[in-house]
Amino acid sequence: MQGLVKDLATLLGSTQILSQPEEMLAYANDATHYFKSRIPDAVVLPHTTEEVAKVMKYAFEKEIPVTPRGAGSGLAGGCTPIHGGIVMDLKRLNQIVEIDGSNMTARVEGGVVLKKFQDTVEKRKLFYPPDPQSGCVCTIGGNVATRAGGPRGVKYGTTGNYVTGLEVVLPDGSIITPGGKFVKQSVGYDITHLMTGSEGTLGVITGVNLRLLPLPEADRTVIVVCETLEQAAEIVAEIIARGAVPAMLEFLIKLAITIMNQYFFPPLPTDGEGYLFMFFDGTEAQVEYEAKLVSEICHDMKAKEVRLVEDPRAAAAYWTARANVYPLIQTIFERANSEDITVPRNKLPDLVRAVQEIAAAEEVMIGLAGHAGDGNMHPSILFPQVTPEALEKSEFAIDKLIRTGLDMGGTISGEHGIGIHKSKYLAWELGDIQIELMKRIKQAFDPKGIMNPGKIWMEDGDKHA
Amino acid sequence: MLRLEDYEKIIAKCSHCSYCQSTCPSYLAEQSESSVAKNRLLIIKEMLMHENLPFTPRAQEIVDNCLLCTNCTQTCSSKVPIDDIIIAARIKIGQKGVGGIKQFVMGKMLTQRGLTGALGKAGSLAQKLGIATKEIPQLASKSFDKMYSGTYTPAGTVKKRVAYFVGCGTNFIFPDTGEAVVKVLNHNGIEVIIPKGQVCCGIPALAEGDLEGARSMVETNIKLFTGLDVDAIITDCTSCGMMFKEKAAKCLSDDDPLQEKIAAVTAKIWEVTDYLQNQGLEVPPGRLDITWSYHVPCHRGWSPTVKDAPRQLLGQIPDAELREFDIPEQCCGGAGTYFMEHREVAEKVRALRLQDINNTVSDVILTQCPVCRFYIGFQVMDREVTHPIKILAQAYGL
Ligand SMILES: Cc1cc2nc3c(=O)[nH]c(=O)nc-3n(C[C@H](O)[C@H](O)[C@H](O)COP(=O)(O)OP(=O)(O)OC[C@H]3O[C@@H](n4cnc5c(N)ncnc54)[C@H](O)[C@@H]3O)c2cc1C
Ligand code: SF4
Ligand code: SF4
């Protein structure tokens, strides 16, 4: 890589290049830092699409790997530069270009932070629902690249449902603008949505057109305490079956509640095993009706306690705590590996039972939380101590979990993406033919294989190949 | 005891979630992950704790460029005490003698006369050190301790007694805050005792990694405030409050005999508006036709109610209207003596803050931190920046 830094400085100016190891430690991985890490050879910090294109053109010529990076909050190792080369930090592409109230659309640059965008549109009584819990940092480009979602998925879907167009810099530096400001299109292959979920392996997302909704006028939070995990899961399945559509329906276990209780006054009771956090939004009459309906279902199904939260401040505290569950867990355990299994919603009770059986059989601790409303659960292997034996056991348990989820007609990832973390399981879900097809698509976009190499599927020589 | 070695396990709790990126002012100014809290922890871990990589001048710069604003610590959902770790790193750097001339000289000045020592001397030392800035606050012609000391008893019945810790900012730059504190408390039936011989709280010295200096100040102050027959010890400065509440005990070893006294004193520490709001005003304030905005100081994490206290307290003044900033809690870049040593970053941070300030129309900007007061004040010409207690005094006609 001799001359790399000098060349990049000539292209962009030296204030947009990092190359000292002490500047780049933070760029060696994402939130799965306990998997692979690699200090990149250089980090570039472009401000514009043109600058991105310049770097791509250069990298294409020289055949240097480029790994796009948003906030680096990913949970799949997607932005870890496993083959070194250039990490392209896109957070300086941070302009909200347009919010068009009359069209209910917006246009943002790829590095715009999700929460900043949501706050901005909400001031104008507009609403952008996708809500990965890392919203305070993650970028919309990163959300598109991972097809991210969150608790609101149950009612509103995930990022992919809101993307109507993109601006993408391809590996050779050319710029394309698939889709657009219109909300529907039927013109050839849907490249917009092929890029959505491409995890930085096909090109760099520099601009995004998004669909917006009107901001709901009212909301209600309901907290349900359940005797057992199964009971909680059964209530979820029943709510869905009865046609109620909460905007969020989150499932948590007692362990999570004990840690979250530091946010609440009065604290939640800890005599239940399973907990549901629900949120309804819409018109005042609608939320009133739905919250009541669901409370009745919970009572009918003998929930221990159903708490209707009236005070908006208290409600906000519950949801802030919910957003912090994953990092909070890490304050207690040496490590927590979070999975992302998603099953058809009527299978939730089966999944919850299976998780407990696997934990018992493999002698590992498995925490369970998730966006139960859309069947997306995050069983987390909890390590009081990270030892070789614990790692081995955990791998075994994860294999079993994933197999179980797939057997129920589920998927290995509902929202985090594959990255390097889950590539081992790709073939289990997709089979060889689909993977081969994906590789050919990748070849068409990226003939030299420079775009975030080593991601999604296993490479020859990988441990589990 | 702010020993870097003791943070081995805690530093491993960092989950790399990047949440700290959302509030770290040095990151927001530089827009590079090298300047985010997370990267400082990585540098400290790899270069100072494990010594896997050499501790380079660039690494030193990144550790130094932290404003110790504590925003990361407040944001960090893994509860990593990032600011303590950075302080511990600076102490270790100081002990290794790699901190350089600036740290040495700043440390010396701070030990002698606290924040204002640095401010007062900064002019003359400016050229030599290359820390020149035209923006150095004017010292008041008469310091607060020259005007006020001893006991101030209210006219009517004495409802409560408090001791008043007077920080350097109030003592040397803004004695008007101190006057308002005494008057407002007295007006509400609260007796105020101002012990003689108070020194700087120690936070500026600690920020420079001068543990010895900070410890000696803690010892002096704690001895002065120990054993006073008071209901509370109040300060008007959120950073002094933080120093007492969260840092003082960490300046001494766990088994130091003074620890018990520190615990007793710090249990009584309150920021003055927080105290008044908690007690409830005895006398309802009069009408004041004013619009105000509130710049929440960064050092607010030590009291869950301190950031809402001015809002609730001044909310009781008829006709006074709060015009919230878009982001009320955004660092201004001043950060103790930081703005003198790291002028470029400080100015970038302030420029971000000023966008919001300039977009918000109000008659006055209020904040409980004297550094925010002058550092924002240097650039805000259309409004006064002052302490909330002064508006309350005004509403009382004091
Ligand atoms: C505490 C915590 C909670 C989380 N909760 C959720 C959750 O509820 N739901 C959820 O879906 N995820 C969640 N995540 C995971 C993560 O925040 C999301 O995957 C998010 O979309 C990643 O965005 P990012 O900007 O951090 O992207 P990064 O992590 O930087 O990158 C992710 C992937 O996208 C690629 N990429 C990034 N930007 C671009 C771009 N502009 N163009 C092309 N490729 C790009 C990268 O190469 C990488 O493969 C959570 C993470 C944490 C740490
Ligand atoms: S917020 Fe805390 S845990 Fe997350 S990256 Fe920053 S320091 Fe680490
Ligand atoms: S104390 Fe402030 S400047 Fe320092 S790392 Fe934390 S947030 Fe950033």
Short mmCIF file of C-alpha atoms and ligand atoms in Angstrom, two decimals, chain A residues 29-32 66-80 88-91 93 109-114 131-135 137-151 158-159 167-169 195 197-208 250 322-328 330 340 371 376 378 414-420 451-452 455-456, chain B residues 15-19 21 33 77, ligand 1:
data_model
loop_
_atom_site.label_atom_id
_atom_site.label_comp_id
_atom_site.label_asym_id
_atom_site.label_seq_id
_atom_site.Cartn_x
_atom_site.Cartn_y
_atom_site.Cartn_z
CA ASN A 29 -14.42 -3.01 13.83
CA ASP A 30 -18.04 -2.28 14.72
CA ALA A 31 -20.08 -3.09 17.84
CA THR A 32 -19.06 -6.73 17.44
CA VAL A 66 -12.89 -0.18 0.25
CA THR A 67 -15.17 -0.69 3.25
CA PRO A 68 -17.99 1.83 3.66
CA ARG A 69 -18.68 2.85 7.22
CA GLY A 70 -21.55 4.74 8.78
CA ALA A 71 -21.52 5.01 12.56
CA GLY A 72 -19.90 1.63 13.01
CA SER A 73 -22.79 0.55 15.21
CA GLY A 74 -23.43 -2.58 13.17
CA LEU A 75 -23.96 -5.91 14.89
CA ALA A 76 -22.66 -8.16 12.13
CA GLY A 77 -19.08 -6.99 11.60
CA GLY A 78 -20.16 -5.44 8.29
CA CYS A 79 -17.83 -2.45 8.38
CA THR A 80 -14.79 -4.32 9.72
CA MET A 88 -14.66 5.16 3.90
CA ASP A 89 -16.28 7.05 6.77
CA LEU A 90 -19.47 8.58 5.37
CA LYS A 91 -20.59 10.62 8.36
CA LEU A 93 -22.17 13.44 4.15
CA GLU A 109 -27.22 12.28 2.30
CA GLY A 110 -25.97 8.84 3.30
CA GLY A 111 -24.28 9.92 6.53
CA VAL A 112 -27.23 11.68 8.16
CA VAL A 113 -27.76 10.40 11.71
CA LEU A 114 -31.16 8.73 12.03
CA ASP A 131 -36.28 2.84 14.53
CA PRO A 132 -33.17 0.74 15.06
CA GLN A 133 -32.42 1.26 18.73
CA SER A 134 -29.05 2.76 17.88
CA GLY A 135 -30.85 5.77 16.34
CA VAL A 137 -25.74 7.41 16.19
CA CYS A 138 -26.50 5.09 13.27
CA THR A 139 -26.64 6.62 9.81
CA ILE A 140 -29.41 6.35 7.27
CA GLY A 141 -26.89 5.02 4.73
CA GLY A 142 -26.01 2.30 7.24
CA ASN A 143 -29.70 1.62 7.85
CA VAL A 144 -30.30 1.21 4.14
CA ALA A 145 -27.21 -0.96 3.76
CA THR A 146 -28.38 -3.29 6.53
CA ARG A 147 -32.14 -2.95 5.94
CA ALA A 148 -32.38 -1.96 9.59
CA GLY A 149 -35.55 -1.98 11.61
CA GLY A 150 -36.69 -1.73 15.18
CA PRO A 151 -39.66 -2.06 17.49
CA THR A 158 -38.36 -1.49 8.27
CA THR A 159 -36.04 0.85 6.36
CA GLU A 167 -27.72 7.79 -5.20
CA VAL A 168 -24.99 5.20 -5.37
CA VAL A 169 -21.32 5.37 -6.25
CA MET A 195 -28.82 -1.96 -2.88
CA GLY A 197 -29.47 -4.61 2.41
CA SER A 198 -26.32 -4.92 0.28
CA GLU A 199 -24.08 -4.25 3.30
CA GLY A 200 -21.61 -2.12 1.41
CA THR A 201 -20.71 -4.91 -1.01
CA LEU A 202 -22.17 -3.40 -4.18
CA GLY A 203 -21.51 0.32 -3.91
CA VAL A 204 -21.52 3.35 -1.64
CA ILE A 205 -24.89 4.86 -0.78
CA THR A 206 -24.44 8.63 -0.86
CA GLY A 207 -28.06 9.77 -1.13
CA VAL A 208 -31.42 8.38 -0.09
CA GLU A 250 -41.39 -5.71 22.75
CA ARG A 322 -35.63 -0.39 26.22
CA ALA A 323 -33.24 1.20 23.73
CA ASN A 324 -30.40 0.65 26.18
CA VAL A 325 -31.02 -2.98 27.07
CA TYR A 326 -28.27 -4.41 24.92
CA PRO A 327 -25.48 -2.15 26.21
CA LEU A 328 -26.84 -2.38 29.77
CA GLN A 330 -22.86 -5.66 28.91
CA ASP A 340 -31.32 -11.89 15.28
CA HIS A 371 -39.31 -7.12 18.69
CA ASN A 376 -37.84 -10.85 15.53
CA HIS A 378 -32.57 -11.38 19.88
CA GLY A 414 -34.42 -9.97 10.72
CA GLU A 415 -32.52 -6.69 10.74
CA HIS A 416 -28.80 -6.81 11.57
CA GLY A 417 -27.57 -8.28 8.31
CA ILE A 418 -24.98 -10.99 7.71
CA GLY A 419 -21.62 -9.22 7.62
CA ILE A 420 -19.00 -11.67 8.85
CA MET A 451 -16.19 -3.41 -2.42
CA ASN A 452 -16.25 -4.54 1.23
CA LYS A 455 -18.69 -10.17 3.68
CA ILE A 456 -22.05 -11.96 3.55
CA SER B 15 -19.32 -2.41 23.94
CA HIS B 16 -18.25 -0.22 21.00
CA CYS B 17 -21.87 0.78 20.57
CA SER B 18 -20.72 4.28 19.50
CA TYR B 19 -23.50 6.00 21.44
CA GLN B 21 -20.47 9.74 19.32
CA GLU B 33 -13.96 8.85 15.07
CA SER B 77 -25.23 2.95 28.42
C1 LIG C 1 -26.91 -0.89 21.06
C2 LIG C 1 -27.29 -1.25 19.66
C3 LIG C 1 -28.62 -1.46 19.33
C4 LIG C 1 -28.98 -1.78 18.03
N1 LIG C 1 -30.30 -1.96 17.74
C5 LIG C 1 -30.66 -2.25 16.47
C6 LIG C 1 -32.04 -2.43 16.13
O1 LIG C 1 -32.94 -2.31 16.97
N2 LIG C 1 -32.34 -2.74 14.85
C7 LIG C 1 -31.39 -2.87 13.89
O2 LIG C 1 -31.73 -3.13 12.74
N3 LIG C 1 -30.08 -2.70 14.18
C8 LIG C 1 -29.69 -2.41 15.44
N4 LIG C 1 -28.37 -2.23 15.73
C9 LIG C 1 -27.36 -2.45 14.67
C10 LIG C 1 -26.95 -1.22 13.85
O3 LIG C 1 -27.14 -0.03 14.59
C11 LIG C 1 -27.68 -1.14 12.54
O4 LIG C 1 -27.27 -2.23 11.76
C12 LIG C 1 -27.43 0.15 11.75
O5 LIG C 1 -28.22 0.14 10.58
C13 LIG C 1 -25.98 0.32 11.35
O6 LIG C 1 -25.80 1.64 10.90
P1 LIG C 1 -24.35 2.29 10.90
O7 LIG C 1 -24.47 3.65 10.32
O8 LIG C 1 -23.76 2.18 12.24
O9 LIG C 1 -23.60 1.33 9.88
P2 LIG C 1 -22.21 0.59 10.05
O10 LIG C 1 -22.21 -0.29 11.23
O11 LIG C 1 -21.13 1.58 9.93
O12 LIG C 1 -22.23 -0.32 8.75
C14 LIG C 1 -23.13 -1.39 8.61
C15 LIG C 1 -22.98 -1.99 7.21
O13 LIG C 1 -23.44 -1.08 6.24
C16 LIG C 1 -22.42 -0.71 5.34
N5 LIG C 1 -22.60 0.73 5.12
C17 LIG C 1 -22.69 1.71 6.05
N6 LIG C 1 -22.93 2.90 5.46
C18 LIG C 1 -22.98 2.66 4.12
C19 LIG C 1 -23.19 3.47 2.98
N7 LIG C 1 -23.42 4.79 3.10
N8 LIG C 1 -23.15 2.90 1.77
C20 LIG C 1 -22.94 1.58 1.64
N9 LIG C 1 -22.74 0.75 2.68
C21 LIG C 1 -22.77 1.28 3.90
C22 LIG C 1 -21.14 -1.11 6.01
O14 LIG C 1 -20.16 -1.43 5.07
C23 LIG C 1 -21.56 -2.30 6.82
O15 LIG C 1 -21.57 -3.44 6.03
C24 LIG C 1 -27.98 -1.91 17.03
C25 LIG C 1 -26.66 -1.68 17.36
C26 LIG C 1 -26.29 -1.36 18.65
C27 LIG C 1 -24.86 -1.12 18.95
#
